[in-house]
PDB file of C-alpha atoms and ligand atoms in Angstrom:
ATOM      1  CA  UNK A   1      86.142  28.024 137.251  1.00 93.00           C
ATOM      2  CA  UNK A   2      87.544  26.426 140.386  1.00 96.00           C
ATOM      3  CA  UNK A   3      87.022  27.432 143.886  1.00 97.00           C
ATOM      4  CA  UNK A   4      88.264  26.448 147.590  1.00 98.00           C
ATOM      5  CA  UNK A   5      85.838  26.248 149.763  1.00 97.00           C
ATOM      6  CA  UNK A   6      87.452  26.242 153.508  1.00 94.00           C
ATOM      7  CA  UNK A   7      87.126  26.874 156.920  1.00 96.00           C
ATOM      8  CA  UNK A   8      86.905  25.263 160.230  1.00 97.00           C
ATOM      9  CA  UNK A   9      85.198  22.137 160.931  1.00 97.00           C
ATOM     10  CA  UNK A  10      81.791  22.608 160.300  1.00 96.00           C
ATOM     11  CA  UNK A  11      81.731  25.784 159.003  1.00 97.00           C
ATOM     12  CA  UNK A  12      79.302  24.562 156.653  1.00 96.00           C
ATOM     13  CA  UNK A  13      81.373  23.266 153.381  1.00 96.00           C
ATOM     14  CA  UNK A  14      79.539  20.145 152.972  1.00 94.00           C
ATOM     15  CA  UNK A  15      75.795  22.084 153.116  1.00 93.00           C
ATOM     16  CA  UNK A  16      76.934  24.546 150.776  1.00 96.00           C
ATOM     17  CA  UNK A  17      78.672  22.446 148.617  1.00 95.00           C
ATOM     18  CA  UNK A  18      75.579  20.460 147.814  1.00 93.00           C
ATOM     19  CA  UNK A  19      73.979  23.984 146.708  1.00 95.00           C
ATOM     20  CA  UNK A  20      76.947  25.182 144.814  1.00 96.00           C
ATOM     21  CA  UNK A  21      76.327  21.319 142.883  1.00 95.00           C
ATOM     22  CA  UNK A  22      72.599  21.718 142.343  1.00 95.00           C
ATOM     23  CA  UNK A  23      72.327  25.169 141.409  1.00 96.00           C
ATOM     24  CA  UNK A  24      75.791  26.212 139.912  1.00 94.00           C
ATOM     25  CA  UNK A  25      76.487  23.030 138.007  1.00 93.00           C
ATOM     26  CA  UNK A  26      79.948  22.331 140.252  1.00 95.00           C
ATOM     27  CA  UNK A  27      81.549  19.708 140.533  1.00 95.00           C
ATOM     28  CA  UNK A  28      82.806  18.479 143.890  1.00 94.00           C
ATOM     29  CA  UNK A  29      86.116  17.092 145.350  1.00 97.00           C
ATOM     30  CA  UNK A  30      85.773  16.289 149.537  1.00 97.00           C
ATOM     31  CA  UNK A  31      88.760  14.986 150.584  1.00 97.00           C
ATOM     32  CA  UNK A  32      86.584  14.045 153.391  1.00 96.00           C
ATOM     33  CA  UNK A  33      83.777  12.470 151.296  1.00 94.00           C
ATOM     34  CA  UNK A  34      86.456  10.212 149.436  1.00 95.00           C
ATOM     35  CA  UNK A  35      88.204   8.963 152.614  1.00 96.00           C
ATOM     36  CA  UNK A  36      84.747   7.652 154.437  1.00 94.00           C
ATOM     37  CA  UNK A  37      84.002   5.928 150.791  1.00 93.00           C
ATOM     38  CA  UNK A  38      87.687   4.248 151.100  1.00 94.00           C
ATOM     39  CA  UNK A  39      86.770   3.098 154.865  1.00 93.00           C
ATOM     40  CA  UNK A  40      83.199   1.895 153.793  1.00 92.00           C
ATOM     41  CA  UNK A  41      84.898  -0.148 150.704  1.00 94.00           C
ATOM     42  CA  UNK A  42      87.077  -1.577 153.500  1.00 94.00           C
ATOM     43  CA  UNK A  43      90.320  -0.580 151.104  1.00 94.00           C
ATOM     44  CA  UNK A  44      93.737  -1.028 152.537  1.00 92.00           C
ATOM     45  CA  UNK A  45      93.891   3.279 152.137  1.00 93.00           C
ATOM     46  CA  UNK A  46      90.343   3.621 154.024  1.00 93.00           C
ATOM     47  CA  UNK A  47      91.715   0.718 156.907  1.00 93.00           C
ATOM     48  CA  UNK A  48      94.865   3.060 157.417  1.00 93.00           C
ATOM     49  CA  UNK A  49      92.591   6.337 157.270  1.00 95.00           C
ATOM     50  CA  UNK A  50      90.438   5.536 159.528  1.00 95.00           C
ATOM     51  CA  UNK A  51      92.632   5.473 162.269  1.00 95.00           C
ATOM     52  CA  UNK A  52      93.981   9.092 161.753  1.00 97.00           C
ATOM     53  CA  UNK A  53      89.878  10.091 161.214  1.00 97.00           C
ATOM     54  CA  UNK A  54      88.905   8.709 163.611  1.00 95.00           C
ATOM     55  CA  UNK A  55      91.660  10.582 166.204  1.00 96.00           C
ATOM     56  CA  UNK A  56      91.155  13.756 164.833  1.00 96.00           C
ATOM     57  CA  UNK A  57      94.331  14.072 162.522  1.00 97.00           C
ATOM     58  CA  UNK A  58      94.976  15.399 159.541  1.00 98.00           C
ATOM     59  CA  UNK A  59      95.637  11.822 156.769  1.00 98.00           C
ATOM     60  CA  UNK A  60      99.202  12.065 155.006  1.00 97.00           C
ATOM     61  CA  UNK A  61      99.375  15.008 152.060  1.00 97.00           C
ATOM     62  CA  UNK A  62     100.256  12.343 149.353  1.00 95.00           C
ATOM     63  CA  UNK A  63      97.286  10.506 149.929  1.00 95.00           C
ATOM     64  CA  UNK A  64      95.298  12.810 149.896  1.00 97.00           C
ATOM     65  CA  UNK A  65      96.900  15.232 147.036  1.00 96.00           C
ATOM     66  CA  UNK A  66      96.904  11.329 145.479  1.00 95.00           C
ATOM     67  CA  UNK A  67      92.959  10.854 145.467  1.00 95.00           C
ATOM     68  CA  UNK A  68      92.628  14.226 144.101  1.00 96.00           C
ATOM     69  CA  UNK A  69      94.910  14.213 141.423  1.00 96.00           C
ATOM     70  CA  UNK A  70      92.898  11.125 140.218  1.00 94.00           C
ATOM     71  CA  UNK A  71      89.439  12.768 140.452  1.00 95.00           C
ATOM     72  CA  UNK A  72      90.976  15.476 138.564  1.00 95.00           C
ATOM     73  CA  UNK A  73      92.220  13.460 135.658  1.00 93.00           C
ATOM     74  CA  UNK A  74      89.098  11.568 135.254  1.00 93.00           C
ATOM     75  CA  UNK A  75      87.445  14.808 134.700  1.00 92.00           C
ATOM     76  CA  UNK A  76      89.814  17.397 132.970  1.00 88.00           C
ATOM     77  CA  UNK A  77      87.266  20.451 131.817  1.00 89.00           C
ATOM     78  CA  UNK A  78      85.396  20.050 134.803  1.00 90.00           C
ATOM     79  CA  UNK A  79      85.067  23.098 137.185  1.00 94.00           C
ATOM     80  CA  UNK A  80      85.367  22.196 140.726  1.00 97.00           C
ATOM     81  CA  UNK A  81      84.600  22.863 144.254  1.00 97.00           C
ATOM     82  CA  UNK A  82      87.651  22.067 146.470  1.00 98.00           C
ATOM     83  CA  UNK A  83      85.673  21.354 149.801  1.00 97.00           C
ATOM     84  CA  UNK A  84      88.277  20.081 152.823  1.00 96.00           C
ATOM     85  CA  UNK A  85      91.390  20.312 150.840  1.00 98.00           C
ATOM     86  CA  UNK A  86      93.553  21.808 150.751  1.00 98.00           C
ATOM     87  CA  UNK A  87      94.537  21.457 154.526  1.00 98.00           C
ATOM     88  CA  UNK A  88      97.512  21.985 154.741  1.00 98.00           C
ATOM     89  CA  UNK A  89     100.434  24.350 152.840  1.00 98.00           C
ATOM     90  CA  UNK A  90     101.687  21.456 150.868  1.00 98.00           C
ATOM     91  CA  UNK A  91      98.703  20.423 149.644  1.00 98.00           C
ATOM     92  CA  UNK A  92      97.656  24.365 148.429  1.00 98.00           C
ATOM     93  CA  UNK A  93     101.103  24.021 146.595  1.00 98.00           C
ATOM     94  CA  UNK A  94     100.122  20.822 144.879  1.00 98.00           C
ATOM     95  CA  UNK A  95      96.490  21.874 143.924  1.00 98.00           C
ATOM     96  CA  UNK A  96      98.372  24.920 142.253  1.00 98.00           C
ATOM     97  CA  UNK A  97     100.556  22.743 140.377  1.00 97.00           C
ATOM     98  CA  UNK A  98      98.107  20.463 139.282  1.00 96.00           C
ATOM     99  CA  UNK A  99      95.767  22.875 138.105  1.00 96.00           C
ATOM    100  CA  UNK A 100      98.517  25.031 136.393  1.00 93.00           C
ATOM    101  CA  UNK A 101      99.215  22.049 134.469  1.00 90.00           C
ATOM    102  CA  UNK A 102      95.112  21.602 133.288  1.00 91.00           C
ATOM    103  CA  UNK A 103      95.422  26.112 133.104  1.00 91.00           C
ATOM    104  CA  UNK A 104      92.724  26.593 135.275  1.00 93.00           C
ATOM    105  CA  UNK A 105      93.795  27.923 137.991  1.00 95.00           C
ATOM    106  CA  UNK A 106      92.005  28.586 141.787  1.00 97.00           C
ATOM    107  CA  UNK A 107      89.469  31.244 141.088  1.00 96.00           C
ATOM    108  CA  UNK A 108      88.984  32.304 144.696  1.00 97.00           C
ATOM    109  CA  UNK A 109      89.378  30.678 148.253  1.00 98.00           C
ATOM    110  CA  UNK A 110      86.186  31.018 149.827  1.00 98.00           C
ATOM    111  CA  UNK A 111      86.669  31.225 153.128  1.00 98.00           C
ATOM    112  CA  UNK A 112      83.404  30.510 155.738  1.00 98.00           C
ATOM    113  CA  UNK A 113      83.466  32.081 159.070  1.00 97.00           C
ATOM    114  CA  UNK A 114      81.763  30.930 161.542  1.00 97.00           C
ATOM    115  CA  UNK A 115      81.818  31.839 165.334  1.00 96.00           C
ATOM    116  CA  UNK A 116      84.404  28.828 167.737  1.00 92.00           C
ATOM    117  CA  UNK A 117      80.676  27.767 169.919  1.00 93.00           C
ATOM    118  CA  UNK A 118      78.416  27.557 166.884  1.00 95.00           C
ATOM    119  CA  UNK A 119      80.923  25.289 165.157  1.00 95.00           C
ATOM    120  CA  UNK A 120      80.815  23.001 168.306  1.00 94.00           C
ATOM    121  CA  UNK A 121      77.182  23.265 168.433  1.00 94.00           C
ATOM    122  CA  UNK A 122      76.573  22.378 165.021  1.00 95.00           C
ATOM    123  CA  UNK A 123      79.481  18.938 165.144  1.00 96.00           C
ATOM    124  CA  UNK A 124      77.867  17.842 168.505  1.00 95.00           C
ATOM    125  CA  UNK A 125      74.465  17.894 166.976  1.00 95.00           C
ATOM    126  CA  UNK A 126      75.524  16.775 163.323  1.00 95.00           C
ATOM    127  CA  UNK A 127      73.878  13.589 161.862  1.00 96.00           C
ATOM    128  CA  UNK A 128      74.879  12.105 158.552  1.00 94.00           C
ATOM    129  CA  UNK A 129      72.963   9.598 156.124  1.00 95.00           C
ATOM    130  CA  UNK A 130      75.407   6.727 156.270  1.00 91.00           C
ATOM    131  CA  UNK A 131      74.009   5.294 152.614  1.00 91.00           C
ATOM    132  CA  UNK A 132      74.137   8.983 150.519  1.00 90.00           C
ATOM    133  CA  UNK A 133      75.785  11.302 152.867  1.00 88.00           C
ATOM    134  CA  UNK A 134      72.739  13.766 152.774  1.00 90.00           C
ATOM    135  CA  UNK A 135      73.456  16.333 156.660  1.00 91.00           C
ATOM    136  CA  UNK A 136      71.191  16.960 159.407  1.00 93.00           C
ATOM    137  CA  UNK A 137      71.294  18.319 162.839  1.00 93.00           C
ATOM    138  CA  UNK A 138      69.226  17.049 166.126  1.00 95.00           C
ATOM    139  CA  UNK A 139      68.036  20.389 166.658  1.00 93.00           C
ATOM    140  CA  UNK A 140      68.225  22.433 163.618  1.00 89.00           C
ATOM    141  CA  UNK A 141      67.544  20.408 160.806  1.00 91.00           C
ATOM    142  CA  UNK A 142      66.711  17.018 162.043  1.00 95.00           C
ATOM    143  CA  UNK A 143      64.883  13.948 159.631  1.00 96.00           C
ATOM    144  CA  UNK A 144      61.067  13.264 159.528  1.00 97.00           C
ATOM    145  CA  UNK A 145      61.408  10.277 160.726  1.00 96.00           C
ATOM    146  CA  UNK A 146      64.374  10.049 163.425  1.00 94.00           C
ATOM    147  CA  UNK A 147      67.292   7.778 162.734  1.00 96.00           C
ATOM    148  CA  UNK A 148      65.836   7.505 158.260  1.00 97.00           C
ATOM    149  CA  UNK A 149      67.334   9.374 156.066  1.00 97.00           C
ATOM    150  CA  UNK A 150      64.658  11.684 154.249  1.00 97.00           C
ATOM    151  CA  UNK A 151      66.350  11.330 150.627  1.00 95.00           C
ATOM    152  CA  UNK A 152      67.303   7.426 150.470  1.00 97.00           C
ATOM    153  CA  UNK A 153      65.900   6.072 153.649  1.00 97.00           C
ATOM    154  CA  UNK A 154      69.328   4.998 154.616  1.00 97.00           C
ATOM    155  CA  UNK A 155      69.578   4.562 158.560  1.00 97.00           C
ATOM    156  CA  UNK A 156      71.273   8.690 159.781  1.00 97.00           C
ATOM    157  CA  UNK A 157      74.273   7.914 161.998  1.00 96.00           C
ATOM    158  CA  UNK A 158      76.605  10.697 164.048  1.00 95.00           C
ATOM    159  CA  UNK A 159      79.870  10.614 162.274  1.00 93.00           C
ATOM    160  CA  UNK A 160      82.660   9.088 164.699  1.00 91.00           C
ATOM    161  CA  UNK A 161      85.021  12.057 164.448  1.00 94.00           C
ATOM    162  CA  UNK A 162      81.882  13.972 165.937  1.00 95.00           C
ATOM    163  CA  UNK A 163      82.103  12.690 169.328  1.00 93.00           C
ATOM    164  CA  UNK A 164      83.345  15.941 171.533  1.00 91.00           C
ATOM    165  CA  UNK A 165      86.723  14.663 172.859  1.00 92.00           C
ATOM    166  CA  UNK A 166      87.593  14.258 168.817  1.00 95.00           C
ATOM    167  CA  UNK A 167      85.712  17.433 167.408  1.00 96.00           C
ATOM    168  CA  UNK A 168      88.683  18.756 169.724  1.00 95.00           C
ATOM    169  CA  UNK A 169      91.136  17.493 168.255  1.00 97.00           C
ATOM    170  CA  UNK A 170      90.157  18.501 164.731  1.00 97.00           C
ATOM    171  CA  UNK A 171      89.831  22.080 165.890  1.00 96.00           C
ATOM    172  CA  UNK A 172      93.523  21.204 167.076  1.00 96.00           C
ATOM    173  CA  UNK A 173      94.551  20.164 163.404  1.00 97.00           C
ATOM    174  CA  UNK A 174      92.805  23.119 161.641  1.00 97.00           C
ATOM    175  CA  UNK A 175      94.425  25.664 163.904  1.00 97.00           C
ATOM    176  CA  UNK A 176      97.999  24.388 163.549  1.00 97.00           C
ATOM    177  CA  UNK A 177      97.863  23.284 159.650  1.00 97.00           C
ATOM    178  CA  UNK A 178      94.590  25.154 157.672  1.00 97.00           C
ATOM    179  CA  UNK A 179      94.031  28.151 159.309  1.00 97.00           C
ATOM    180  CA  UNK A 180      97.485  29.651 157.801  1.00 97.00           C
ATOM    181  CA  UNK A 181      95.918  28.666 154.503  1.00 97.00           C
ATOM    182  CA  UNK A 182      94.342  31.908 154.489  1.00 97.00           C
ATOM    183  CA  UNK A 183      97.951  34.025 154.432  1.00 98.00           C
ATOM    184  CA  UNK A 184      98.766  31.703 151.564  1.00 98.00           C
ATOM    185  CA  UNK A 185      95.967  33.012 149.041  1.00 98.00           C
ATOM    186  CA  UNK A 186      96.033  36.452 150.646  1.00 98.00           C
ATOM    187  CA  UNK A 187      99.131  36.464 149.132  1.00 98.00           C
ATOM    188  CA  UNK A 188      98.235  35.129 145.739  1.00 97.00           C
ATOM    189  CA  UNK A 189      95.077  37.718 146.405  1.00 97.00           C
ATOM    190  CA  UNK A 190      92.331  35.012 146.188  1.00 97.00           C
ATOM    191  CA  UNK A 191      91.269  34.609 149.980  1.00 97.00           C
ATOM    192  CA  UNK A 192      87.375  35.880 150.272  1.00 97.00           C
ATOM    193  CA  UNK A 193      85.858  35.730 153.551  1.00 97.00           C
ATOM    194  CA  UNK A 194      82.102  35.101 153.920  1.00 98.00           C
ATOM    195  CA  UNK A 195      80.072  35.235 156.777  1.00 98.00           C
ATOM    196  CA  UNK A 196      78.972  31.806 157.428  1.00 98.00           C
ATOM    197  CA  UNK A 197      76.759  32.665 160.381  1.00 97.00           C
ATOM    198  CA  UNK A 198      72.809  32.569 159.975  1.00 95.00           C
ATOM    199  CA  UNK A 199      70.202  30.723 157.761  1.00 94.00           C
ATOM    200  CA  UNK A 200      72.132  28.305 155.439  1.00 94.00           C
ATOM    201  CA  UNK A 201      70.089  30.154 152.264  1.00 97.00           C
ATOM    202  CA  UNK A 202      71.204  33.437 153.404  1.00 98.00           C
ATOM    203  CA  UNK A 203      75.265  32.171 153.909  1.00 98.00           C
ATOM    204  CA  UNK A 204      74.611  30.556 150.255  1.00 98.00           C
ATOM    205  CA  UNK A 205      73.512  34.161 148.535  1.00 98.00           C
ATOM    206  CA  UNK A 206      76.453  35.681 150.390  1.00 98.00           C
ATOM    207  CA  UNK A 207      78.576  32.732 148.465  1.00 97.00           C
ATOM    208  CA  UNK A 208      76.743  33.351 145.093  1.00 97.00           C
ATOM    209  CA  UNK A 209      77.182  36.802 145.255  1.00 97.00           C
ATOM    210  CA  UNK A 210      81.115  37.118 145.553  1.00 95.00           C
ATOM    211  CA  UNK A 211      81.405  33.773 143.194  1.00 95.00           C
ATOM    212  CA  UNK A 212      79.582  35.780 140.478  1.00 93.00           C
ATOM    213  CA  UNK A 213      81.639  38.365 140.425  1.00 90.00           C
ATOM    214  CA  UNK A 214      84.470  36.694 140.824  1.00 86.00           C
ATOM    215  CA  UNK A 215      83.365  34.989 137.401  1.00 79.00           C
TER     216      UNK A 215
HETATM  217  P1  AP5 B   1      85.921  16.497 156.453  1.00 77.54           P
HETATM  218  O1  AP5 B   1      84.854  15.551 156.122  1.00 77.54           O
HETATM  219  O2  AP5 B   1      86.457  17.388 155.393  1.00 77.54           O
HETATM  220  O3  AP5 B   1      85.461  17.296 157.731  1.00 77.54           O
HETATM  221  P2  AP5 B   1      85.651  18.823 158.206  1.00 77.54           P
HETATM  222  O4  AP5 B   1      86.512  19.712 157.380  1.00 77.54           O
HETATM  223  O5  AP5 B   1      86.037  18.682 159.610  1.00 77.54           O
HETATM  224  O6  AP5 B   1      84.342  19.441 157.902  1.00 77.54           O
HETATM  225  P3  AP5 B   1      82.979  18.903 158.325  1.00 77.54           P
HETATM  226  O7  AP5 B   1      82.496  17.886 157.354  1.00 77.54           O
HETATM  227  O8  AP5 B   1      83.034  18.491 159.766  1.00 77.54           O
HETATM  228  O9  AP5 B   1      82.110  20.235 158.314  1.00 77.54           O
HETATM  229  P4  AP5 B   1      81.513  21.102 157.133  1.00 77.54           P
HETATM  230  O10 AP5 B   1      82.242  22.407 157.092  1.00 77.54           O
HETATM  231  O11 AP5 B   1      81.409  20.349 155.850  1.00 77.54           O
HETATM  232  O12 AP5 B   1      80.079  21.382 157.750  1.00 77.54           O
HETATM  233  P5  AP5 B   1      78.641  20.774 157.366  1.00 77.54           P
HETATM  234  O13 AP5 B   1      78.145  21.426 156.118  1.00 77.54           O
HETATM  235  O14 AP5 B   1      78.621  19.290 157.431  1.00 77.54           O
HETATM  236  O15 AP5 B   1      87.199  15.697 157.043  1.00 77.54           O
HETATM  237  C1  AP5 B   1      87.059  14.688 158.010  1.00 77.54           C
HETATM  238  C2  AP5 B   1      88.437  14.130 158.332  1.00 77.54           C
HETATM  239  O16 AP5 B   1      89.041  13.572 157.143  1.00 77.54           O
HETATM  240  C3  AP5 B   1      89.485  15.136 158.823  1.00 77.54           C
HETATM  241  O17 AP5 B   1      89.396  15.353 160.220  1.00 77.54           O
HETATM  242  C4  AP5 B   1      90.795  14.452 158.421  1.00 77.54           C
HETATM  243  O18 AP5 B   1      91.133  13.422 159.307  1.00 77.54           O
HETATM  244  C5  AP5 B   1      90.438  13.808 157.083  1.00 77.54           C
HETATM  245  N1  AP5 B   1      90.699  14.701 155.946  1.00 77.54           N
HETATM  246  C6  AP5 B   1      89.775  15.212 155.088  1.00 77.54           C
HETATM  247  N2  AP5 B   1      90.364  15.994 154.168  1.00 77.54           N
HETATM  248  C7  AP5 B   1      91.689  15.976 154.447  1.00 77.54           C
HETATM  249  C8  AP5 B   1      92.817  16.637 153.866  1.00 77.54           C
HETATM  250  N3  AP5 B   1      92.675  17.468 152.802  1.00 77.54           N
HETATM  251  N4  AP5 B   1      94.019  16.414 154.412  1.00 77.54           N
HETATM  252  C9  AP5 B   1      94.173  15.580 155.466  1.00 77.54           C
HETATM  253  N5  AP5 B   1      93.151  14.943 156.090  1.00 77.54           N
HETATM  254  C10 AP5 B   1      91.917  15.150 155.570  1.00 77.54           C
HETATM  255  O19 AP5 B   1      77.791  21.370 158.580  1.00 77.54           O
HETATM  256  C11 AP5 B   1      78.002  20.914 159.908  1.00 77.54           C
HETATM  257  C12 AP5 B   1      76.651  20.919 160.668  1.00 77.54           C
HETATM  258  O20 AP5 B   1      76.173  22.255 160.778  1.00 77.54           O
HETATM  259  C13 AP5 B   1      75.535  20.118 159.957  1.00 77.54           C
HETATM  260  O21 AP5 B   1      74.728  19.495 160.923  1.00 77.54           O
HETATM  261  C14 AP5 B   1      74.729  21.203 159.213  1.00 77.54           C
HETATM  262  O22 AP5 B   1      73.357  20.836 159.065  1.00 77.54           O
HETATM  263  C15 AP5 B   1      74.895  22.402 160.150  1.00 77.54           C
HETATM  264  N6  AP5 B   1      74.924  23.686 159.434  1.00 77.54           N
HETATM  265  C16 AP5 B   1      75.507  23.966 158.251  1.00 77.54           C
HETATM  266  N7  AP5 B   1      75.329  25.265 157.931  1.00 77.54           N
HETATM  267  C17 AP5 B   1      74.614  25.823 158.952  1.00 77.54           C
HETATM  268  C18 AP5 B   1      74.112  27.137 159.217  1.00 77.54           C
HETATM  269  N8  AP5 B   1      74.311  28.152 158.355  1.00 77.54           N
HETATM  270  N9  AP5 B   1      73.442  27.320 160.370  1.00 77.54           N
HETATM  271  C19 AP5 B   1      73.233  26.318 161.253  1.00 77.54           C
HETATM  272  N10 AP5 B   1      73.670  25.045 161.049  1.00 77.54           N
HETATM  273  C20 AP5 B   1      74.356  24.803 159.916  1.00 77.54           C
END
């Protein structure tokens, strides 16, 4: 089965992704996740996406529909969690050609809603593990020992594209190009909304609840 899991900047995909992985057996495509590992391998594609990243912008649709298509053919039976793409109305019409060609199609869009000031409370604060990736937050969920990561001891880092004056901007992006996303699987009659406010156990039994019986 293969879901979309969207929503504004830090709505909470990543976090609830990682549950979805654990405890549902998913596996995961982040756009996001595979452009920061093209800027830390210093590729020509990670040099150029920085840039754009690091402004706020939305990369080009056939790189990213590019670096999906190739996760997707190295794993053909796998089912997936679509977190951060698609973005944009090209790239829902390319996932649904891709998968229609493996016939398995988009399950359900998952859609997480979470209130404008809580999303800007929870970028602001955001920390990342710059080794594995693992999340935290200064003030709700913040490492044992400040700046180490508690699963790999990797040093925790705020992302770049976190800074306020570019959290903006990617509010900007996922106004103008995402947020119509969800008139595009109301239409196919796929678009769930969740409530993505509250404890981050409580938002993930809201998700396992309409996945399983969407299953
Ligand atoms: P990407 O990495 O996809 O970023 P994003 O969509 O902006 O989403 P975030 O990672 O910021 O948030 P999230 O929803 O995963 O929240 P998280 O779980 O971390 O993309 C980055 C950039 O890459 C884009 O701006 C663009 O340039 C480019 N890009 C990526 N995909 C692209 C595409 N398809 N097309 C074009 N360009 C693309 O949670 C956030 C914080 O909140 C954390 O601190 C967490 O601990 C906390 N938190 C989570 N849940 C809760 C809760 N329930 N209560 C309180 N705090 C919570």
């Amino acid at each position: 089965m293969n879901l979309v899991l969207f929503g504004p900047p830090g709505a909470g995909k990543g976090t609830q992704s990682a549950f979805l992985i654990e405890r549902k057996g998913f596996s995961h495509i982040s756009t996001g996740d595979l452009l920061r590992g093209a800027i830390k391998a210093q590729s020509e594609l990670g040099l150029k996406a920085k840039k754009i990243m690091d402004q706020g912008q939305l990369v080009p649709d056939d790189v990213v529909i590019g670096l999906v298509e190739e996760k997707l053919k190295a794993d053909p039976n796998g089912s997936f969690i679509f977190d951060g793409f698609p973005r944009t109305h090209a790239q829902a019409e390319a996932l649904d050609a891709l998968l229609e060609g493996m016939q398995s199609p988009v399950k359900a869009a998952l859609f997480l809603e979470v209130a404008q000031e809580d999303l800007l409370k929870r970028l602001t604060g955001r920390r990342v593990c710059q080794n594995c990736g693992a999340t935290y937050h200064v003030a709700l969920k913040p490492p044992a020992k400040e700046g180490v990561c508690d699963v790999c001891g990797g040093p925790v880092i705020q992302r770049p594209d976190d800074k306020e004056e570019v959290i903006a901007k990617r509010l900007e992006a996922y106004e103008r190009s995402t947020a119509p996303l969800k008139a595009y699987y109301q239409g196919q009659g796929k678009f769930v909304s969740v409530d993505g406010e509250g404890p981050v156990e409580e938002v993930y039994r809201r998700l396992e609840r309409q996945i399983d019986s969407a299953s």
